[in-house]
Coordinates of C-alpha atoms in Angstrom, one line a residue:
M1 CA 59.7 1.1 -2.5
A2 CA 60.9 3.4 0.3
I3 CA 57.7 5.3 0.8
W4 CA 54.2 4.1 0.0
R5 CA 51.5 6.5 -1.0
F6 CA 47.9 5.4 -1.0
V7 CA 46.5 7.9 -3.4
N8 CA 49.1 7.3 -6.1
L9 CA 48.7 3.5 -6.0
I10 CA 44.9 3.6 -6.0
A11 CA 44.9 6.1 -8.9
A12 CA 47.2 3.7 -10.9
T13 CA 45.2 0.5 -10.2
L14 CA 41.6 1.5 -9.5
V15 CA 40.9 -2.1 -8.6
T16 CA 49.4 -19.9 28.5
G17 CA 52.8 -20.7 28.3
S18 CA 54.2 -17.5 27.0
L19 CA 55.2 -18.6 23.5
V20 CA 54.3 -21.1 20.8
L21 CA 56.7 -22.1 18.1
V22 CA 54.8 -23.8 15.3
G23 CA 56.6 -25.8 12.6
A24 CA 58.9 -28.6 13.3
A25 CA 60.9 -29.1 10.1
Q26 CA 64.1 -27.2 9.1
A27 CA 63.3 -23.5 8.4
G28 CA 64.7 -21.6 5.5
S29 CA 64.9 -17.9 4.7
G30 CA 63.4 -15.9 1.9
G31 CA 60.2 -16.6 0.0
S32 CA 56.6 -15.4 0.7
I33 CA 54.1 -16.0 3.5
A34 CA 50.4 -15.2 3.2
W35 CA 48.2 -14.0 6.1
G36 CA 44.4 -14.4 5.9
K37 CA 43.1 -11.2 7.6
P38 CA 39.4 -10.9 8.4
T39 CA 39.2 -7.1 8.0
E40 CA 40.6 -4.4 5.7
V41 CA 42.8 -1.7 7.2
I42 CA 40.3 1.1 8.1
S43 CA 42.6 4.1 8.9
F44 CA 46.2 5.0 7.9
D45 CA 47.3 7.5 10.5
P46 CA 48.3 5.6 13.7
H47 CA 48.2 8.7 15.8
V48 CA 44.4 9.1 15.4
S49 CA 43.4 5.5 14.6
G50 CA 41.0 3.8 16.9
D51 CA 40.5 0.4 15.4
G52 CA 42.2 -2.9 16.0
A53 CA 41.8 -3.9 12.4
S54 CA 44.3 -1.3 11.5
W55 CA 46.5 -1.7 14.5
S56 CA 47.4 -5.3 13.8
F57 CA 48.7 -4.1 10.4
F58 CA 50.5 -1.0 11.7
H59 CA 52.8 -3.1 13.9
L60 CA 54.3 -4.7 10.8
V61 CA 55.4 -1.4 9.3
Y62 CA 55.8 1.0 12.3
D63 CA 57.8 0.8 15.5
Q64 CA 57.0 2.3 19.0
L65 CA 59.4 3.4 21.6
L66 CA 58.6 0.4 23.7
S67 CA 57.0 -3.0 23.1
T68 CA 55.6 -5.7 25.4
D69 CA 56.8 -9.2 26.2
D70 CA 54.7 -12.3 26.4
D71 CA 53.6 -11.7 30.0
F72 CA 52.3 -8.1 29.3
G73 CA 55.5 -6.6 30.6
L74 CA 57.5 -3.8 29.0
A75 CA 60.2 -4.7 26.4
P76 CA 62.6 -2.7 24.2
G77 CA 61.2 -1.1 21.0
L78 CA 62.9 1.8 19.3
A79 CA 64.3 2.5 22.7
L80 CA 66.9 -0.1 23.6
S81 CA 66.8 1.1 27.2
W82 CA 65.1 3.6 29.4
E83 CA 65.4 5.0 32.9
E84 CA 63.2 6.8 35.4
V85 CA 65.1 9.9 36.3
S86 CA 62.5 11.0 38.8
A87 CA 58.8 10.5 39.5
T88 CA 58.1 12.9 36.6
S89 CA 61.1 12.4 34.3
Y90 CA 62.0 9.6 32.0
R91 CA 65.0 9.1 29.6
F92 CA 65.0 6.9 26.6
H93 CA 68.1 5.6 24.7
L94 CA 67.2 5.0 21.0
N95 CA 68.6 2.1 18.9
P96 CA 71.3 3.8 16.8
D97 CA 70.6 1.4 14.0
A98 CA 66.9 2.2 13.7
T99 CA 66.2 3.4 10.2
F100 CA 63.1 4.3 8.2
S101 CA 62.4 2.3 5.1
N102 CA 63.6 5.2 3.0
G103 CA 67.1 4.8 4.5
R104 CA 67.0 7.8 6.9
A105 CA 68.0 7.1 10.5
V106 CA 65.4 7.5 13.2
T107 CA 66.5 10.3 15.5
S108 CA 65.5 12.0 18.7
H109 CA 63.9 14.7 16.6
D110 CA 61.4 12.2 15.2
V111 CA 60.4 11.1 18.6
V112 CA 60.1 14.6 20.0
A113 CA 58.0 15.8 17.1
N114 CA 55.8 12.7 17.2
F115 CA 54.8 13.3 20.8
Q116 CA 54.4 17.0 20.2
R117 CA 51.9 16.1 17.4
L118 CA 50.2 13.6 19.7
T119 CA 49.7 16.1 22.5
N120 CA 48.6 18.9 20.2
P121 CA 44.8 19.1 20.6
E122 CA 44.3 19.9 16.9
S123 CA 46.2 16.8 15.7
G124 CA 46.5 14.2 18.6
G125 CA 43.0 13.8 19.7
V126 CA 42.2 11.4 22.5
W127 CA 45.5 9.5 22.3
G128 CA 47.4 12.5 23.4
K129 CA 45.2 12.8 26.5
Q130 CA 46.2 9.3 27.5
L131 CA 49.8 10.6 28.0
G132 CA 48.9 13.3 30.4
E133 CA 50.6 16.8 30.4
F134 CA 54.3 17.4 29.8
E135 CA 56.6 20.2 31.1
A136 CA 59.0 19.4 28.3
I137 CA 59.9 16.8 25.7
E138 CA 63.6 17.3 24.7
A139 CA 66.3 15.6 22.5
E140 CA 69.4 15.4 24.7
D141 CA 71.4 14.2 21.7
D142 CA 70.6 12.4 18.4
H143 CA 69.6 9.2 20.2
T144 CA 68.5 10.3 23.7
V145 CA 65.1 11.7 24.5
R146 CA 63.8 13.0 27.9
F147 CA 60.2 13.4 28.9
D148 CA 59.4 15.7 31.8
L149 CA 55.8 15.1 33.0
A150 CA 53.7 17.8 34.7
L151 CA 52.5 15.2 37.3
P152 CA 53.6 11.7 38.3
N153 CA 52.0 9.2 36.0
P154 CA 53.1 5.5 36.6
V155 CA 50.9 4.6 33.5
F156 CA 53.1 6.6 31.2
L157 CA 55.5 3.8 30.3
K158 CA 52.7 1.3 29.8
V159 CA 51.0 3.5 27.3
L160 CA 54.0 3.8 25.0
P161 CA 53.7 0.3 23.3
L162 CA 50.2 1.0 22.0
T163 CA 49.9 1.4 18.3
P164 CA 48.8 5.1 18.3
Y165 CA 52.3 6.0 19.7
S166 CA 54.0 4.7 16.5
I167 CA 57.0 6.8 15.5
L168 CA 56.4 8.5 12.2
P169 CA 59.1 10.1 10.0
M170 CA 58.7 13.7 11.2
T171 CA 61.4 15.3 9.1
E172 CA 59.5 14.2 6.0
F173 CA 56.2 15.2 7.6
E174 CA 57.5 18.7 8.3
A175 CA 58.9 18.9 4.7
G176 CA 55.5 18.0 3.3
T177 CA 56.8 14.8 1.6
F178 CA 55.0 12.5 4.0
D179 CA 51.3 12.6 4.8
P180 CA 50.2 10.0 7.3
A181 CA 46.7 10.1 6.1
V182 CA 47.7 8.6 2.7
D183 CA 51.4 7.6 3.2
I184 CA 53.0 4.7 5.0
L185 CA 56.7 5.1 5.9
G186 CA 58.0 3.4 9.1
S187 CA 61.0 1.7 10.6
G188 CA 59.3 -1.6 11.2
P189 CA 60.4 -4.9 9.6
F190 CA 58.2 -4.5 6.5
M191 CA 57.2 -1.8 4.0
V192 CA 54.2 -1.6 1.6
A193 CA 54.7 -2.6 -2.0
E194 CA 51.1 -2.8 -3.2
H195 CA 47.5 -2.5 -1.9
L196 CA 44.4 -3.6 -3.7
Q197 CA 41.4 -2.3 -1.7
D198 CA 39.4 -5.0 0.1
E199 CA 41.6 -7.6 -1.6
S200 CA 45.2 -7.6 -0.4
W201 CA 48.3 -5.9 0.8
T202 CA 51.8 -6.9 -0.3
L203 CA 54.5 -6.1 2.2
T204 CA 58.2 -6.5 1.4
R205 CA 61.3 -6.7 3.6
N206 CA 62.5 -3.3 4.9
P207 CA 66.1 -3.4 3.6
H208 CA 67.1 -0.9 6.3
Y209 CA 65.5 -2.8 9.3
H210 CA 67.7 -2.4 12.4
R211 CA 67.7 -6.1 13.2
A212 CA 70.4 -7.6 11.0
G213 CA 69.2 -10.5 8.8
H214 CA 65.6 -9.8 9.4
P215 CA 62.8 -10.3 8.3
L216 CA 63.7 -13.8 7.3
I217 CA 61.1 -13.8 4.5
D218 CA 61.1 -11.6 1.4
E219 CA 57.4 -10.9 1.4
L220 CA 54.3 -10.9 3.5
V221 CA 51.1 -11.0 1.6
I222 CA 47.9 -10.0 3.5
R223 CA 44.8 -11.4 1.9
I224 CA 41.5 -9.7 3.1
L225 CA 39.1 -12.6 3.7
P226 CA 36.1 -11.4 5.9
D227 CA 34.3 -14.7 5.9
D228 CA 35.6 -17.4 8.3
S229 CA 34.9 -20.2 5.8
A230 CA 36.9 -18.4 3.2
R231 CA 39.9 -18.2 5.5
I232 CA 39.5 -21.9 6.4
A233 CA 39.4 -22.8 2.7
A234 CA 42.5 -20.7 2.0
L235 CA 44.3 -22.5 4.8
R236 CA 43.2 -25.8 3.5
D237 CA 44.4 -25.2 -0.1
G238 CA 47.5 -23.3 0.9
R239 CA 46.5 -19.8 -0.4
V240 CA 47.3 -18.6 3.1
D241 CA 49.8 -19.9 5.6
I242 CA 48.4 -18.1 8.6
A243 CA 45.0 -16.8 9.5
T244 CA 43.4 -15.0 12.4
F245 CA 39.9 -15.6 13.8
A246 CA 37.6 -14.3 16.6
N247 CA 35.3 -17.3 16.4
P248 CA 35.7 -19.5 19.5
D249 CA 34.8 -22.6 17.4
T250 CA 38.0 -22.1 15.4
P251 CA 39.9 -25.0 16.9
L252 CA 37.0 -27.3 16.2
L253 CA 36.4 -26.0 12.7
L254 CA 40.1 -26.5 11.8
A255 CA 40.5 -29.8 13.5
D256 CA 40.3 -31.8 10.3
V257 CA 42.5 -29.5 8.1
P258 CA 45.8 -31.3 7.5
G259 CA 48.9 -29.4 8.7
V260 CA 47.0 -26.7 10.6
E261 CA 47.6 -25.9 14.3
V262 CA 45.6 -23.3 16.2
V263 CA 47.0 -21.1 18.9
V264 CA 44.6 -19.5 21.4
Q265 CA 46.1 -16.0 22.0
N266 CA 45.0 -14.7 25.4
T267 CA 44.3 -11.0 25.4
T268 CA 43.3 -8.3 27.9
N269 CA 40.4 -7.4 25.5
Y270 CA 36.7 -8.0 26.4
F271 CA 33.3 -7.8 25.0
R272 CA 31.0 -5.1 26.3
L273 CA 27.4 -3.9 26.1
D274 CA 26.8 -0.2 25.4
V275 CA 23.7 1.2 26.9
S276 CA 22.0 4.4 25.5
A277 CA 21.8 6.6 28.6
I278 CA 21.2 10.1 27.2
E279 CA 19.2 9.7 24.0
E280 CA 15.8 11.3 24.3
G281 CA 13.1 8.7 24.5
S282 CA 15.4 5.8 25.4
P283 CA 14.1 3.8 28.5
F284 CA 17.7 3.6 29.6
T285 CA 17.9 7.3 30.5
D286 CA 16.3 6.1 33.7
L287 CA 19.1 4.7 36.0
R288 CA 16.8 2.1 37.4
V289 CA 16.2 0.6 33.9
R290 CA 19.9 0.6 33.2
Q291 CA 20.6 -1.2 36.4
A292 CA 17.8 -3.7 35.7
A293 CA 19.5 -4.6 32.5
H294 CA 22.8 -4.9 34.2
Y295 CA 21.4 -7.2 36.9
A296 CA 19.7 -9.3 34.2
L297 CA 22.9 -10.2 32.4
D298 CA 24.1 -13.8 32.8
R299 CA 27.7 -13.7 31.8
E300 CA 28.1 -17.4 32.6
A301 CA 25.4 -18.1 30.1
I302 CA 27.2 -16.0 27.5
S303 CA 30.4 -18.0 28.1
N304 CA 28.6 -21.4 28.0
I305 CA 26.3 -20.8 25.1
V306 CA 28.5 -18.7 22.8
F307 CA 32.0 -19.8 23.8
G308 CA 31.4 -23.3 24.9
G309 CA 32.5 -22.4 28.5
Q310 CA 35.9 -21.2 27.4
A311 CA 35.4 -17.4 28.0
I312 CA 35.8 -16.0 31.4
V313 CA 33.6 -13.3 33.1
D314 CA 35.2 -9.9 32.6
Y315 CA 35.1 -6.6 34.3
P316 CA 35.9 -2.9 33.7
V317 CA 39.4 -3.7 35.0
P318 CA 40.3 -6.5 32.5
A319 CA 40.5 -9.9 34.1
G320 CA 43.6 -10.7 31.8
L321 CA 45.6 -8.2 33.8
G322 CA 45.2 -10.2 37.0
Y323 CA 43.6 -7.5 39.3
E324 CA 40.9 -8.5 41.8
A325 CA 39.3 -5.0 42.0
C326 CA 35.9 -5.6 40.5
R327 CA 35.1 -9.1 41.3
D328 CA 33.1 -8.7 44.5
D329 CA 30.6 -6.2 43.1
P330 CA 26.9 -7.2 43.6
F331 CA 26.2 -7.0 39.9
Y332 CA 28.6 -9.9 39.6
V333 CA 28.4 -12.0 42.8
M334 CA 24.7 -11.8 43.7
P335 CA 23.1 -15.2 42.9
R336 CA 21.3 -15.3 39.6
D337 CA 17.8 -15.6 41.0
E338 CA 18.4 -12.6 43.3
R339 CA 19.7 -10.5 40.4
L340 CA 16.6 -11.3 38.4
A341 CA 14.3 -10.4 41.3
K342 CA 16.2 -7.2 41.7
A343 CA 15.9 -6.4 38.0
R344 CA 12.2 -7.0 37.9
A345 CA 11.7 -4.8 41.0
L346 CA 13.7 -2.0 39.4
L347 CA 11.7 -2.2 36.1
E348 CA 8.4 -2.2 38.0
E349 CA 9.5 0.8 40.1
A350 CA 10.5 2.7 36.9
G351 CA 7.2 1.8 35.2
A352 CA 9.1 0.1 32.5
T353 CA 8.1 -3.6 32.7
G354 CA 7.7 -4.9 29.2
A355 CA 9.9 -2.1 27.7
R356 CA 10.6 -2.8 24.0
V357 CA 14.4 -2.6 23.5
G358 CA 16.7 -3.6 20.6
V359 CA 20.0 -5.3 21.1
I360 CA 22.4 -4.5 18.2
G361 CA 24.6 -7.4 17.2
S362 CA 26.5 -6.0 14.2
S363 CA 27.7 -8.3 11.5
T364 CA 31.1 -6.7 11.9
L365 CA 32.1 -9.8 13.9
M366 CA 30.2 -13.1 13.6
I367 CA 30.3 -13.3 17.4
Y368 CA 28.3 -10.1 18.0
P369 CA 24.8 -11.5 17.0
L370 CA 25.4 -14.6 19.1
I371 CA 26.2 -12.6 22.2
A372 CA 23.2 -10.3 21.4
Q373 CA 20.9 -13.4 21.3
V374 CA 21.9 -14.4 24.8
V375 CA 21.6 -10.8 26.1
Q376 CA 18.1 -10.8 24.6
A377 CA 17.1 -13.9 26.5
N378 CA 18.6 -12.5 29.7
L379 CA 16.6 -9.3 29.4
N380 CA 13.4 -11.0 28.6
E381 CA 13.8 -13.2 31.6
A382 CA 13.9 -10.1 33.7
G383 CA 10.8 -8.5 32.2
F384 CA 12.0 -6.6 29.1
D385 CA 10.6 -7.2 25.6
A386 CA 14.0 -7.4 23.8
F387 CA 14.8 -8.1 20.2
V388 CA 18.1 -8.5 18.3
E389 CA 19.1 -6.1 15.5
Q390 CA 21.7 -7.7 13.2
I391 CA 22.9 -4.7 11.1
P392 CA 25.9 -3.9 8.9
A393 CA 29.0 -2.3 10.3
A394 CA 28.3 1.1 8.6
E395 CA 24.9 1.3 10.2
W396 CA 26.2 0.3 13.6
Y397 CA 28.8 3.1 13.5
A398 CA 26.2 5.6 12.4
R399 CA 23.7 4.7 15.0
V400 CA 26.0 4.1 18.0
F401 CA 29.2 6.1 17.7
A402 CA 27.8 9.5 16.7
E403 CA 26.6 12.7 18.4
D404 CA 23.0 11.8 17.5
T405 CA 22.6 8.2 18.4
D406 CA 19.7 5.9 17.6
F407 CA 19.9 2.7 19.6
D408 CA 19.0 1.0 22.9
L409 CA 21.8 -1.5 23.5
A410 CA 24.7 -2.6 21.3
V411 CA 27.4 -5.3 21.6
S412 CA 30.9 -4.2 21.1
W413 CA 34.3 -4.8 22.7
F414 CA 37.1 -2.9 24.5
A415 CA 40.9 -3.2 24.2
G416 CA 42.3 -3.9 27.6
Y417 CA 45.8 -2.8 26.8
T418 CA 48.6 -3.0 29.4
D419 CA 47.2 -1.3 32.4
P420 CA 43.6 -0.8 33.8
A421 CA 43.9 3.0 33.9
I422 CA 44.2 3.0 30.1
V423 CA 40.9 1.4 29.4
L424 CA 39.2 3.1 32.3
F425 CA 40.0 6.4 30.8
W426 CA 37.3 5.8 28.2
W427 CA 34.7 6.1 30.9
T428 CA 35.7 9.7 31.6
Q429 CA 34.4 12.8 30.0
A430 CA 37.8 13.4 28.3
G431 CA 38.1 9.8 27.1
A432 CA 34.6 9.2 25.8
A433 CA 34.5 12.4 23.7
G434 CA 34.6 11.6 20.0
W435 CA 33.3 8.1 20.0
A436 CA 31.0 7.4 22.9
H437 CA 30.0 10.9 23.7
G438 CA 26.5 10.4 22.2
Y439 CA 25.4 7.7 24.7
T440 CA 27.5 8.0 27.9
I441 CA 26.6 10.1 30.9
T442 CA 29.1 12.3 32.7
D443 CA 30.2 11.6 36.2
D444 CA 32.6 13.9 38.0
R445 CA 33.2 11.2 40.6
L446 CA 34.5 8.8 38.0
D447 CA 36.7 11.4 36.3
A448 CA 38.4 12.1 39.6
L449 CA 38.8 8.4 40.5
V450 CA 40.3 7.4 37.2
A451 CA 42.7 10.4 37.3
R452 CA 43.8 9.2 40.8
T453 CA 44.4 5.6 39.6
R454 CA 46.8 7.0 37.0
M455 CA 48.9 8.7 39.6
L456 CA 49.2 5.8 42.1
P457 CA 51.9 3.2 42.0
E458 CA 51.1 -0.5 42.1
G459 CA 49.9 -1.5 45.6
E460 CA 47.0 -1.7 48.0
E461 CA 46.1 2.0 47.7
R462 CA 45.8 1.6 43.9
N463 CA 43.8 -1.6 44.2
D464 CA 41.4 0.2 46.6
A465 CA 41.0 3.1 44.1
L466 CA 40.4 0.6 41.2
A467 CA 37.6 -1.0 43.3
E468 CA 36.0 2.4 43.8
V469 CA 36.1 3.0 40.0
C470 CA 34.5 -0.3 39.4
S471 CA 31.7 0.4 41.9
V472 CA 30.8 3.8 40.2
I473 CA 31.0 2.2 36.7
N474 CA 28.7 -0.6 37.7
E475 CA 26.3 1.8 39.6
N476 CA 26.0 3.9 36.4
S477 CA 25.4 0.8 34.3
N478 CA 26.2 2.6 31.1
V479 CA 28.9 0.5 29.6
L480 CA 28.9 -3.1 30.8
A481 CA 31.8 -5.5 30.6
L482 CA 30.7 -9.1 29.6
V483 CA 33.4 -11.8 28.9
N484 CA 36.9 -11.8 27.7
K485 CA 37.9 -11.8 24.0
P486 CA 40.7 -14.2 23.0
D487 CA 42.1 -14.3 19.5
Y488 CA 42.8 -17.4 17.5
V489 CA 45.8 -17.8 15.2
A490 CA 45.8 -20.7 12.8
L491 CA 49.0 -21.8 11.0
R492 CA 50.0 -24.2 8.4
S493 CA 52.7 -25.7 10.6
D494 CA 53.7 -28.0 7.7
L495 CA 54.6 -25.1 5.5
I496 CA 56.0 -22.3 7.8
E497 CA 57.7 -21.9 11.1
A498 CA 56.2 -19.1 13.2
R499 CA 56.7 -17.8 16.7
I500 CA 53.3 -16.8 18.2
G501 CA 52.9 -15.0 21.6
R502 CA 50.2 -16.7 23.8
N503 CA 49.5 -13.3 25.5
E504 CA 48.9 -10.1 23.7
S505 CA 47.7 -6.6 24.8
T506 CA 48.6 -4.3 21.9
F507 CA 46.9 -6.0 18.9
D508 CA 50.3 -7.2 17.7
N509 CA 49.0 -10.6 16.8
L510 CA 52.0 -11.4 14.5
K511 CA 54.5 -9.8 16.9
Y512 CA 57.4 -12.0 15.7
A513 CA 56.6 -11.8 12.0
E514 CA 60.2 -10.8 11.3
E515 CA 61.2 -14.3 12.5
F516 CA 58.6 -16.2 10.4
S517 CA 60.1 -18.5 7.7
R518 CA 59.1 -21.1 5.2
L519 CA 60.1 -24.7 5.7
D520 CA 62.4 -26.4 3.3

């Protein structure tokens, strides 16, 4: 099936080293491999999608101009090579063999039209803003594209591997035969053959894939299994060959399952605590109360109690990227007893001692309520009267990520991506609009500082600017970084051979799926 259309099918059915190679026996080609995925794909259009549940799927069917290697560095994608012509100009040389699954070659026109759509305020939304402004985006020939930026932006290249910058077939889009809201047509290794909502996806080999002889398997079946125990059972009985988890107990839970190996995939992602700073009636509209909650947090306790000591304290600038910018902030380095004393004093000064506050730990991830319980204990130790609200995903989205919010505190997580300026953009007025606008304050200082970090090359000046950003974020105490968020990939190494990256920053958990094979 060259192009897959959601509405038609539904109408018809209505139903630390860098790499790990798992599987020691002789690998063969062909056959089917099944992936136990914890969440259904939520959105179809990569350009406006904002959820990791969909992004991990998109990487199997779409390509981006660039990819990342297993040390968070840049690697070829649709562009085999690229060059910095000047501080504001970049040239990309496309793979001449890149082809969409309908058999049409990927051309420079597709790339240009994709980025024009992304930067159009009516269609690109927040992801276009991450790119900055362009003077021009031009096709120099069928396989060469030049981007001329309005201002220097060293982050530009690092943005391109992210899922929202997937290259869609724009000739078909312009002709009205492809609608990314309901259709899937990419140049990635697989294409969609079937989808049963909340049950499964069946992907088959893209016969036009640019890498000769790949994918090695004929079919990748994605089984939607939200419950950890269901994925473990499926691994045990062979219904799935590979499964992904967020639960830090995964290695322990799978220790007695024959033939299963678990890879801990380090990411730049981290858990966070959202604080309702502008909702009328919230105690956290008072800066002193927000700061009291921040000082009360015991990130080491979150790591020890929830993650068995395996998680690391994280910061607005992701720890996984290796920067030191945020680590000396008083909210982090002040001794615990001094932080509690500071929190109690701030609460008393604000007249908020004993304030009754809810901590939302959505059931979206089993880890959220566990983190919420530790946060609750931290807050109560400082003088709050906190309680945990364990609510379904739909209610969490409706109460937190809306114009009219209805919450005090909520556990969530941030993608750390490939550069700190990308995630820091979400703290700005432009970045927060559309998802966190209902609970985040505006701060012109922060907008200016984040914009500055995007223009500075790596070095001491940029590190100093990042430290200033961290200081303002922590002062505002509106969105609080907690601990890092690794992913866990479990494989039946007696049944398949699979290359798994130990480090991942773009949600491409199965980055090397085209190389997966069944064992003879």
